[in-house]
Amino acid sequence: MSGPECCSNPPTLNPTGGAGHVDNLAGLRTYFNGSPHSNRALLLVSDIYGFEAPNLRKLADKVAAAGYYVVVPDFFHGDPYNPDNSARPLPVWLKDNGADKGFEASKPLIEALKAKGVSAIGAVGFCWGAKVVVELAKNRLIQGAVLLHPSFVTLDDIKGVDIPIAVLGAEIDKMSPPELLKQFEEVLAAKPGVASYVKVFPKVSHGWSVRYDTEDAVAVKAAEEAHQDLLVWFDKHLKSTI
């Protein structure tokens, strides 16, 4: 169910990274950026390496600069996956940090955002986080979704989605191979009135949008293209009701 792709290119975590700040929201330590007065919020749900990953915070800052109130919660409560901890290999870690727990923890967080005056909430899920986001989408707790190189997302999950959703995948990805993404695309295209978009990025691997080498110009370009795609998607489909 989980393979080495989930663990490739681990980031060097930085608890003080980013231009935003860390505070508590609905019982979770959360990285914030953007105006708290914005009525459009984006929830970024990390991969297994958690909310202190530098490239993830850099993306959060970029999204905030586009006018969104951005929240990146620590769904792992200070316990992101550590590939150097041989006592807790990924299958063991996942038993303690299932996407179902992330989904449940996100519910009060979304209610807290609404209490702050947010009227439109979108969610972006990376790898592990994509499963959390697709559950939010299936339960219509958000108004728009983007999944990037999803892990554990099934065709049945996609069949249950009826809100605007984009899926950005990698050509080299055993977790969500292009063949599966093609099935996602066909299912979504058959849903009347549901906006959808599926794109496979050539020559990149699982995790490319947040676990790229900042010194590799080609990798940076591919990641930035994905970031731009998600911003275009939400600008088009995440409409405030105010």
CSV table of C-alpha atoms in Angstrom, one decimal:
chain,number,residue,atom,x,y,z
A,1,MET,CA,0.0,0.0,0.0
A,2,SER,CA,2.9,2.3,0.6
A,3,GLY,CA,6.2,2.3,-1.2
A,4,PRO,CA,9.6,3.9,-1.2
A,5,GLU,CA,8.3,6.8,-3.4
A,6,CYS,CA,6.4,8.1,-0.4
A,7,CYS,CA,9.7,8.5,1.4
A,8,SER,CA,12.0,9.8,-1.4
A,9,ASN,CA,13.9,13.1,-1.1
A,10,PRO,CA,13.1,13.8,2.5
A,11,PRO,CA,13.2,17.5,3.3
A,12,THR,CA,15.3,19.1,6.1
A,13,LEU,CA,12.5,20.4,8.4
A,14,ASN,CA,12.7,23.9,9.7
A,15,PRO,CA,10.2,24.8,12.5
A,16,THR,CA,10.9,28.6,12.0
A,17,GLY,CA,10.9,28.6,8.2
A,18,GLY,CA,8.6,30.7,6.1
A,19,ALA,CA,7.4,34.3,6.2
A,20,GLY,CA,4.3,33.4,8.3
A,21,HIS,CA,3.9,32.3,11.9
A,22,VAL,CA,2.8,29.3,13.9
A,23,ASP,CA,-0.1,29.4,16.3
A,24,ASN,CA,-2.9,27.1,17.4
A,25,LEU,CA,-6.1,26.5,15.6
A,26,ALA,CA,-8.7,24.0,16.7
A,27,GLY,CA,-6.2,22.2,18.9
A,28,LEU,CA,-3.5,21.9,16.2
A,29,ARG,CA,-0.3,23.8,15.8
A,30,THR,CA,-0.7,25.5,12.5
A,31,TYR,CA,1.4,27.6,10.1
A,32,PHE,CA,-0.5,30.7,9.0
A,33,ASN,CA,0.1,33.3,6.3
A,34,GLY,CA,-2.1,35.8,4.5
A,35,SER,CA,-4.7,38.2,5.8
A,36,PRO,CA,-7.0,36.7,8.5
A,37,HIS,CA,-9.7,39.1,7.1
A,38,SER,CA,-9.7,37.3,3.7
A,39,ASN,CA,-13.0,35.4,3.2
A,40,ARG,CA,-11.2,32.8,1.1
A,41,ALA,CA,-9.0,30.3,2.9
A,42,LEU,CA,-6.8,27.5,1.6
A,43,LEU,CA,-6.0,24.5,3.8
A,44,LEU,CA,-2.7,22.8,2.8
A,45,VAL,CA,-2.4,19.2,4.0
A,46,SER,CA,1.2,18.0,4.0
A,47,ASP,CA,2.8,14.8,3.0
A,48,ILE,CA,4.2,12.5,5.6
A,49,TYR,CA,7.0,14.9,6.4
A,50,GLY,CA,4.7,17.4,7.9
A,51,PHE,CA,4.1,21.1,8.1
A,52,GLU,CA,7.7,22.2,8.8
A,53,ALA,CA,8.9,21.2,5.3
A,54,PRO,CA,10.6,24.3,3.7
A,55,ASN,CA,9.2,24.0,0.2
A,56,LEU,CA,5.6,23.5,1.6
A,57,ARG,CA,5.9,26.7,3.6
A,58,LYS,CA,7.4,28.5,0.6
A,59,LEU,CA,4.3,27.5,-1.3
A,60,ALA,CA,2.0,28.6,1.5
A,61,ASP,CA,3.6,32.0,1.4
A,62,LYS,CA,3.1,32.1,-2.4
A,63,VAL,CA,-0.6,31.3,-2.0
A,64,ALA,CA,-1.0,33.8,0.7
A,65,ALA,CA,0.5,36.5,-1.5
A,66,ALA,CA,-2.2,35.6,-4.1
A,67,GLY,CA,-4.9,36.8,-1.6
A,68,TYR,CA,-5.8,33.7,0.4
A,69,TYR,CA,-5.7,33.1,4.1
A,70,VAL,CA,-3.5,30.0,4.3
A,71,VAL,CA,-3.4,27.4,7.0
A,72,VAL,CA,-1.0,24.4,7.2
A,73,PRO,CA,-1.8,22.3,10.2
A,74,ASP,CA,0.5,19.9,12.0
A,75,PHE,CA,-1.7,16.8,11.7
A,76,PHE,CA,1.1,14.6,13.2
A,77,HIS,CA,1.3,16.5,16.5
A,78,GLY,CA,5.1,16.9,16.3
A,79,ASP,CA,5.7,13.4,15.0
A,80,PRO,CA,6.3,13.6,11.2
A,81,TYR,CA,7.7,10.5,9.5
A,82,ASN,CA,11.4,10.1,10.2
A,83,PRO,CA,13.2,7.9,7.6
A,84,ASP,CA,16.2,7.6,10.0
A,85,ASN,CA,14.1,6.0,12.7
A,86,SER,CA,14.4,2.3,12.0
A,87,ALA,CA,12.2,1.5,14.9
A,88,ARG,CA,9.2,3.1,13.2
A,89,PRO,CA,9.2,2.2,9.5
A,90,LEU,CA,6.5,3.7,7.3
A,91,PRO,CA,3.8,1.0,7.8
A,92,VAL,CA,4.2,1.4,11.6
A,93,TRP,CA,4.1,5.2,11.4
A,94,LEU,CA,1.0,5.1,9.3
A,95,LYS,CA,-0.9,3.1,11.8
A,96,ASP,CA,-0.5,6.0,14.2
A,97,ASN,CA,-1.0,8.6,11.6
A,98,GLY,CA,-3.7,7.4,9.3
A,99,ALA,CA,-5.4,9.8,6.9
A,100,ASP,CA,-8.7,9.0,8.7
A,101,LYS,CA,-7.3,10.8,11.7
A,102,GLY,CA,-6.3,13.7,9.6
A,103,PHE,CA,-9.8,13.9,8.2
A,104,GLU,CA,-11.4,13.9,11.7
A,105,ALA,CA,-8.9,16.6,13.0
A,106,SER,CA,-9.7,18.8,10.0
A,107,LYS,CA,-13.4,19.1,10.8
A,108,PRO,CA,-13.1,21.4,13.8
A,109,LEU,CA,-10.4,23.3,12.0
A,110,ILE,CA,-12.8,24.1,9.2
A,111,GLU,CA,-15.4,25.1,11.7
A,112,ALA,CA,-12.9,27.4,13.3
A,113,LEU,CA,-12.1,29.0,9.9
A,114,LYS,CA,-15.8,29.6,9.4
A,115,ALA,CA,-16.1,31.2,12.8
A,116,LYS,CA,-13.4,33.6,11.7
A,117,GLY,CA,-15.6,34.8,8.8
A,118,VAL,CA,-14.2,32.6,6.0
A,119,SER,CA,-16.9,31.9,3.5
A,120,ALA,CA,-15.1,29.8,1.0
A,121,ILE,CA,-12.6,27.1,1.8
A,122,GLY,CA,-10.4,25.1,-0.5
A,123,ALA,CA,-7.9,22.3,0.3
A,124,VAL,CA,-4.7,21.1,-1.3
A,125,GLY,CA,-3.4,17.7,-0.4
A,126,PHE,CA,0.1,16.4,-1.1
A,127,CYS,CA,0.7,12.6,-1.2
A,128,TRP,CA,-0.7,11.5,2.3
A,129,GLY,CA,-2.6,14.8,2.5
A,130,ALA,CA,-4.5,14.0,-0.8
A,131,LYS,CA,-6.4,11.3,1.0
A,132,VAL,CA,-7.5,13.7,3.7
A,133,VAL,CA,-8.6,16.3,1.1
A,134,VAL,CA,-10.5,13.8,-1.0
A,135,GLU,CA,-12.5,12.8,2.2
A,136,LEU,CA,-13.2,16.5,2.8
A,137,ALA,CA,-14.4,16.8,-0.8
A,138,LYS,CA,-16.6,13.7,-0.6
A,139,ASN,CA,-18.3,15.1,2.5
A,140,ARG,CA,-18.6,18.6,0.9
A,141,LEU,CA,-16.8,20.2,3.8
A,142,ILE,CA,-14.8,22.3,1.3
A,143,GLN,CA,-15.7,24.1,-1.9
A,144,GLY,CA,-12.8,23.2,-4.0
A,145,ALA,CA,-9.9,20.7,-4.0
A,146,VAL,CA,-6.5,20.0,-5.6
A,147,LEU,CA,-4.7,16.7,-5.2
A,148,LEU,CA,-1.0,16.6,-6.0
A,149,HIS,CA,0.7,13.2,-6.5
A,150,PRO,CA,-1.9,11.5,-4.3
A,151,SER,CA,-1.3,8.5,-2.2
A,152,PHE,CA,-4.0,6.0,-1.2
A,153,VAL,CA,-6.7,7.8,-3.2
A,154,THR,CA,-9.0,5.2,-5.0
A,155,LEU,CA,-11.3,5.3,-7.9
A,156,ASP,CA,-14.2,5.0,-5.5
A,157,ASP,CA,-13.0,8.1,-3.7
A,158,ILE,CA,-13.1,10.0,-6.9
A,159,LYS,CA,-16.5,8.7,-7.8
A,160,GLY,CA,-17.7,10.3,-4.5
A,161,VAL,CA,-16.5,13.8,-5.3
A,162,ASP,CA,-19.0,16.4,-6.6
A,163,ILE,CA,-17.2,19.6,-6.0
A,164,PRO,CA,-14.6,21.3,-8.3
A,165,ILE,CA,-11.4,19.1,-8.2
A,166,ALA,CA,-8.1,19.1,-9.9
A,167,VAL,CA,-5.6,16.2,-9.8
A,168,LEU,CA,-2.0,16.9,-10.7
A,169,GLY,CA,0.1,13.8,-11.1
A,170,ALA,CA,3.5,12.6,-12.0
A,171,GLU,CA,4.5,10.5,-15.0
A,172,ILE,CA,6.8,8.4,-12.8
A,173,ASP,CA,4.6,7.4,-9.9
A,174,LYS,CA,3.7,4.0,-8.6
A,175,MET,CA,1.3,5.4,-6.0
A,176,SER,CA,-0.9,7.1,-8.6
A,177,PRO,CA,0.3,6.0,-12.0
A,178,PRO,CA,-0.9,7.8,-15.1
A,179,GLU,CA,-3.2,4.9,-15.9
A,180,LEU,CA,-5.1,5.4,-12.7
A,181,LEU,CA,-5.2,9.2,-13.2
A,182,LYS,CA,-6.7,8.5,-16.6
A,183,GLN,CA,-9.5,6.6,-14.9
A,184,PHE,CA,-9.9,9.5,-12.5
A,185,GLU,CA,-10.3,11.8,-15.4
A,186,GLU,CA,-12.9,9.6,-17.1
A,187,VAL,CA,-15.0,9.4,-14.0
A,188,LEU,CA,-14.9,13.1,-13.3
A,189,ALA,CA,-15.6,14.0,-16.9
A,190,ALA,CA,-18.8,11.9,-16.7
A,191,LYS,CA,-20.1,14.0,-13.8
A,192,PRO,CA,-22.5,16.7,-15.1
A,193,GLY,CA,-21.9,20.1,-13.7
A,194,VAL,CA,-18.7,19.1,-11.7
A,195,ALA,CA,-15.6,21.1,-12.8
A,196,SER,CA,-12.6,18.9,-13.0
A,197,TYR,CA,-9.0,18.9,-14.3
A,198,VAL,CA,-6.5,16.1,-14.5
A,199,LYS,CA,-2.9,16.7,-15.6
A,200,VAL,CA,0.1,14.4,-15.7
A,201,PHE,CA,3.4,16.2,-15.5
A,202,PRO,CA,6.0,14.5,-17.8
A,203,LYS,CA,9.5,13.4,-16.5
A,204,VAL,CA,8.8,14.0,-12.8
A,205,SER,CA,8.4,11.6,-9.9
A,206,HIS,CA,6.0,11.3,-7.0
A,207,GLY,CA,6.4,14.2,-4.6
A,208,TRP,CA,7.9,16.6,-7.2
A,209,SER,CA,5.7,19.6,-6.2
A,210,VAL,CA,7.1,19.9,-2.6
A,211,ARG,CA,10.2,17.7,-2.4
A,212,TYR,CA,12.2,19.2,-5.2
A,213,ASP,CA,15.8,20.3,-5.1
A,214,THR,CA,15.9,24.1,-5.1
A,215,GLU,CA,19.2,24.0,-6.9
A,216,ASP,CA,17.8,22.0,-9.8
A,217,ALA,CA,16.3,24.5,-12.3
A,218,VAL,CA,14.3,21.8,-14.2
A,219,ALA,CA,12.8,20.5,-10.9
A,220,VAL,CA,12.0,24.0,-9.7
A,221,LYS,CA,10.3,24.8,-13.0
A,222,ALA,CA,8.1,21.7,-12.9
A,223,ALA,CA,7.1,22.4,-9.2
A,224,GLU,CA,6.3,26.0,-10.0
A,225,GLU,CA,4.1,25.0,-12.9
A,226,ALA,CA,2.1,22.8,-10.5
A,227,HIS,CA,1.9,25.7,-8.0
A,228,GLN,CA,0.6,28.0,-10.7
A,229,ASP,CA,-2.0,25.4,-11.9
A,230,LEU,CA,-3.4,25.1,-8.3
A,231,LEU,CA,-3.6,28.9,-8.0
A,232,VAL,CA,-5.4,29.2,-11.3
A,233,TRP,CA,-7.8,26.5,-10.3
A,234,PHE,CA,-8.8,28.1,-7.0
A,235,ASP,CA,-9.0,31.6,-8.5
A,236,LYS,CA,-11.5,30.2,-11.0
A,237,HIS,CA,-13.5,27.9,-8.7
A,238,LEU,CA,-13.2,29.0,-5.1
A,239,LYS,CA,-15.8,31.8,-5.0
A,240,SER,CA,-16.5,33.7,-1.9
A,241,THR,CA,-20.2,33.9,-0.9
A,242,ILE,CA,-19.8,37.4,0.5
